[in-house]
XYZ file of N, CA and C in Angstrom:
249
model
N -6.263 -0.243 -13.018
C -7.378 0.444 -12.450
C -7.442 1.884 -12.963
N -6.295 2.536 -12.976
C -6.279 3.922 -13.433
C -6.565 4.036 -14.932
N -6.095 3.080 -15.693
C -6.361 3.096 -17.135
C -7.851 2.917 -17.379
N -8.470 1.999 -16.655
C -9.902 1.772 -16.806
C -10.695 3.010 -16.425
N -10.323 3.658 -15.326
C -11.014 4.877 -14.906
C -10.823 5.994 -15.932
N -9.623 6.130 -16.462
C -9.357 7.178 -17.449
C -10.163 6.951 -18.727
N -10.236 5.708 -19.164
C -11.026 5.409 -20.362
C -12.495 5.693 -20.103
N -12.980 5.320 -18.929
C -14.375 5.614 -18.590
C -14.659 7.097 -18.574
N -13.717 7.888 -18.076
C -13.902 9.343 -18.063
C -13.914 9.906 -19.481
N -13.087 9.356 -20.339
C -13.044 9.832 -21.728
C -14.309 9.461 -22.494
N -14.924 8.348 -22.145
C -16.116 7.899 -22.849
C -17.398 8.488 -22.285
N -17.312 9.189 -21.171
C -18.502 9.788 -20.560
C -19.063 10.868 -21.485
N -20.386 11.011 -21.524
C -20.988 11.987 -22.442
C -20.782 13.449 -22.030
N -20.280 13.705 -20.837
C -20.067 15.079 -20.389
C -18.877 15.664 -21.132
N -19.037 16.847 -21.696
C -17.955 17.431 -22.504
C -17.358 18.704 -21.919
N -17.984 19.303 -20.929
C -17.506 20.594 -20.435
C -16.811 20.481 -19.073
N -16.062 19.422 -18.854
C -15.352 19.217 -17.591
C -13.878 19.563 -17.792
N -13.324 20.325 -16.873
C -11.915 20.704 -16.961
C -11.006 19.503 -16.778
N -9.845 19.590 -17.374
C -8.847 18.530 -17.259
C -8.425 18.311 -15.812
N -8.399 19.357 -15.004
C -7.952 19.242 -13.613
C -8.861 18.302 -12.820
N -10.144 18.276 -13.140
C -11.063 17.367 -12.449
C -10.743 15.911 -12.781
N -10.418 15.660 -14.026
C -10.014 14.311 -14.414
C -8.722 13.903 -13.710
N -7.765 14.823 -13.680
C -6.476 14.523 -13.046
C -6.642 14.289 -11.545
N -7.433 15.110 -10.889
C -7.650 14.945 -9.446
C -8.416 13.655 -9.149
N -9.348 13.303 -10.012
C -10.075 12.040 -9.826
C -9.137 10.848 -9.950
N -8.272 10.880 -10.943
C -7.314 9.789 -11.105
C -6.329 9.734 -9.942
N -5.925 10.888 -9.433
C -5.047 10.921 -8.270
C -5.745 10.286 -7.065
N -6.987 10.631 -6.840
C -7.740 10.048 -5.726
C -7.895 8.551 -5.862
N -8.211 8.086 -7.045
C -8.352 6.646 -7.277
C -7.020 5.947 -7.039
N -5.938 6.540 -7.510
C -4.620 5.949 -7.305
C -4.236 5.872 -5.838
N -4.515 6.937 -5.074
C -4.195 6.925 -3.645
C -5.022 5.878 -2.898
N -6.290 5.751 -3.248
C -7.126 4.744 -2.595
C -6.673 3.331 -2.956
N -6.220 3.135 -4.193
C -5.688 1.830 -4.587
C -4.404 1.519 -3.828
N -3.561 2.529 -3.618
C -2.329 2.331 -2.841
C -2.662 1.963 -1.396
N -3.662 2.615 -0.824
C -4.075 2.284 0.535
C -4.538 0.834 0.612
N -5.260 0.390 -0.386
C -5.697 -1.003 -0.421
C -4.529 -1.969 -0.528
N -3.518 -1.609 -1.298
C -2.342 -2.463 -1.408
C -1.574 -2.584 -0.103
N -1.445 -1.474 0.609
C -0.757 -1.509 1.898
C -1.567 -2.308 2.909
N -2.892 -2.121 2.904
C -3.742 -2.914 3.804
C -3.617 -4.405 3.509
N -3.556 -4.754 2.235
C -3.376 -6.156 1.866
C -2.087 -6.704 2.447
N -1.010 -5.937 2.380
C 0.256 -6.403 2.938
C 0.197 -6.507 4.454
N -0.559 -5.614 5.098
C -0.715 -5.709 6.553
C -1.483 -6.962 6.950
N -2.575 -7.224 6.244
C -3.427 -8.361 6.602
C -2.795 -9.709 6.269
N -2.029 -9.778 5.202
C -1.509 -11.066 4.725
C -0.013 -11.219 4.942
N 0.503 -10.605 5.976
C 1.939 -10.652 6.234
C 2.419 -12.074 6.519
N 1.665 -12.860 7.255
C 2.067 -14.244 7.548
C 2.117 -15.087 6.285
N 1.145 -14.894 5.410
C 1.122 -15.647 4.149
C 2.271 -15.193 3.246
N 2.539 -13.879 3.242
C 3.612 -13.352 2.395
C 4.983 -13.894 2.794
N 5.182 -14.193 4.062
C 6.469 -14.759 4.503
C 6.732 -16.129 3.876
N 5.674 -16.897 3.618
C 5.826 -18.256 3.115
C 5.956 -18.321 1.594
N 5.493 -17.300 0.892
C 5.505 -17.337 -0.570
C 6.807 -16.757 -1.113
N 7.394 -17.430 -2.085
C 8.663 -16.946 -2.641
C 8.491 -15.624 -3.382
N 7.344 -15.413 -3.973
C 7.100 -14.183 -4.728
C 6.955 -12.966 -3.816
N 6.463 -13.155 -2.599
C 6.153 -12.018 -1.726
C 7.019 -11.952 -0.476
N 7.995 -12.805 -0.346
C 8.788 -12.847 0.881
C 9.730 -11.660 1.042
N 9.902 -10.860 -0.004
C 10.793 -9.700 0.073
C 10.051 -8.374 0.207
N 8.786 -8.418 0.564
C 8.020 -7.187 0.743
C 8.503 -6.440 1.984
N 8.357 -5.115 1.994
C 8.900 -4.304 3.098
C 8.347 -4.668 4.476
N 7.086 -4.995 4.583
C 6.533 -5.341 5.896
C 7.022 -6.699 6.372
N 7.228 -7.603 5.454
C 7.727 -8.923 5.818
C 9.167 -8.834 6.320
N 9.967 -7.988 5.690
C 11.375 -7.834 6.060
C 11.592 -6.811 7.170
N 10.534 -6.270 7.718
C 10.596 -5.239 8.767
C 11.332 -3.985 8.318
N 11.306 -3.702 7.021
C 11.861 -2.445 6.531
C 10.922 -1.282 6.846
N 9.645 -1.596 6.993
C 8.623 -0.620 7.382
C 7.880 -1.200 8.575
N 7.690 -0.407 9.611
C 6.978 -0.884 10.804
C 5.477 -0.924 10.546
N 4.775 -1.666 11.393
C 3.311 -1.744 11.283
C 2.690 -0.364 11.498
N 3.217 0.370 12.461
C 2.659 1.691 12.742
C 2.825 2.640 11.563
N 3.984 2.595 10.911
C 4.188 3.438 9.743
C 3.255 3.032 8.605
N 3.060 1.736 8.424
C 2.155 1.260 7.378
C 0.724 1.717 7.650
N 0.292 1.659 8.898
C -1.054 2.118 9.247
C -1.164 3.625 9.030
N -0.115 4.362 9.364
C -0.099 5.803 9.131
C -0.216 6.102 7.633
N 0.528 5.369 6.816
C 0.479 5.558 5.365
C -0.920 5.280 4.841
N -1.552 4.208 5.330
C -2.912 3.877 4.909
C -3.861 5.016 5.258
N -3.766 5.530 6.470
C -4.653 6.620 6.889
C -4.469 7.862 6.038
N -3.215 8.212 5.776
C -2.939 9.397 4.952
C -3.472 9.203 3.535
N -3.223 8.039 2.949
C -3.706 7.777 1.592
C -5.226 7.747 1.538
N -5.879 7.182 2.561
C -7.336 7.156 2.575
C -7.914 8.561 2.665
N -7.339 9.384 3.521
C -7.837 10.753 3.674
C -7.594 11.567 2.403
N -6.358 11.516 1.902
C -6.047 12.283 0.693
C -6.825 11.768 -0.519
N -6.933 10.459 -0.645
C -7.629 9.884 -1.784
C -9.117 10.152 -1.790
N -9.718 10.222 -0.617
C -11.160 10.442 -0.570
C -11.519 11.923 -0.594
N -10.557 12.803 -0.403
C -10.857 14.230 -0.447
C -10.445 14.883 -1.757
N -9.748 14.167 -2.628
C -9.353 14.784 -3.911
C -10.465 14.698 -4.918
């Protein structure tokens, strides 16, 4: 996702944009993607327990609590949408 966004930014016809704007945009996209990944693990925890590929995820093994995962999602959503 980040590679695609970076390539799109490089191919855009705008030439007078500072590098910091590109970096902050990629940071925001990355944080929002991370929030989506954590939400996916929250929603599909029952399915992840049954699959051999996903049975060792932190939420499945109770290494991270549901409340902490929701907190992480909120922080990533806020930071990602404000960068």
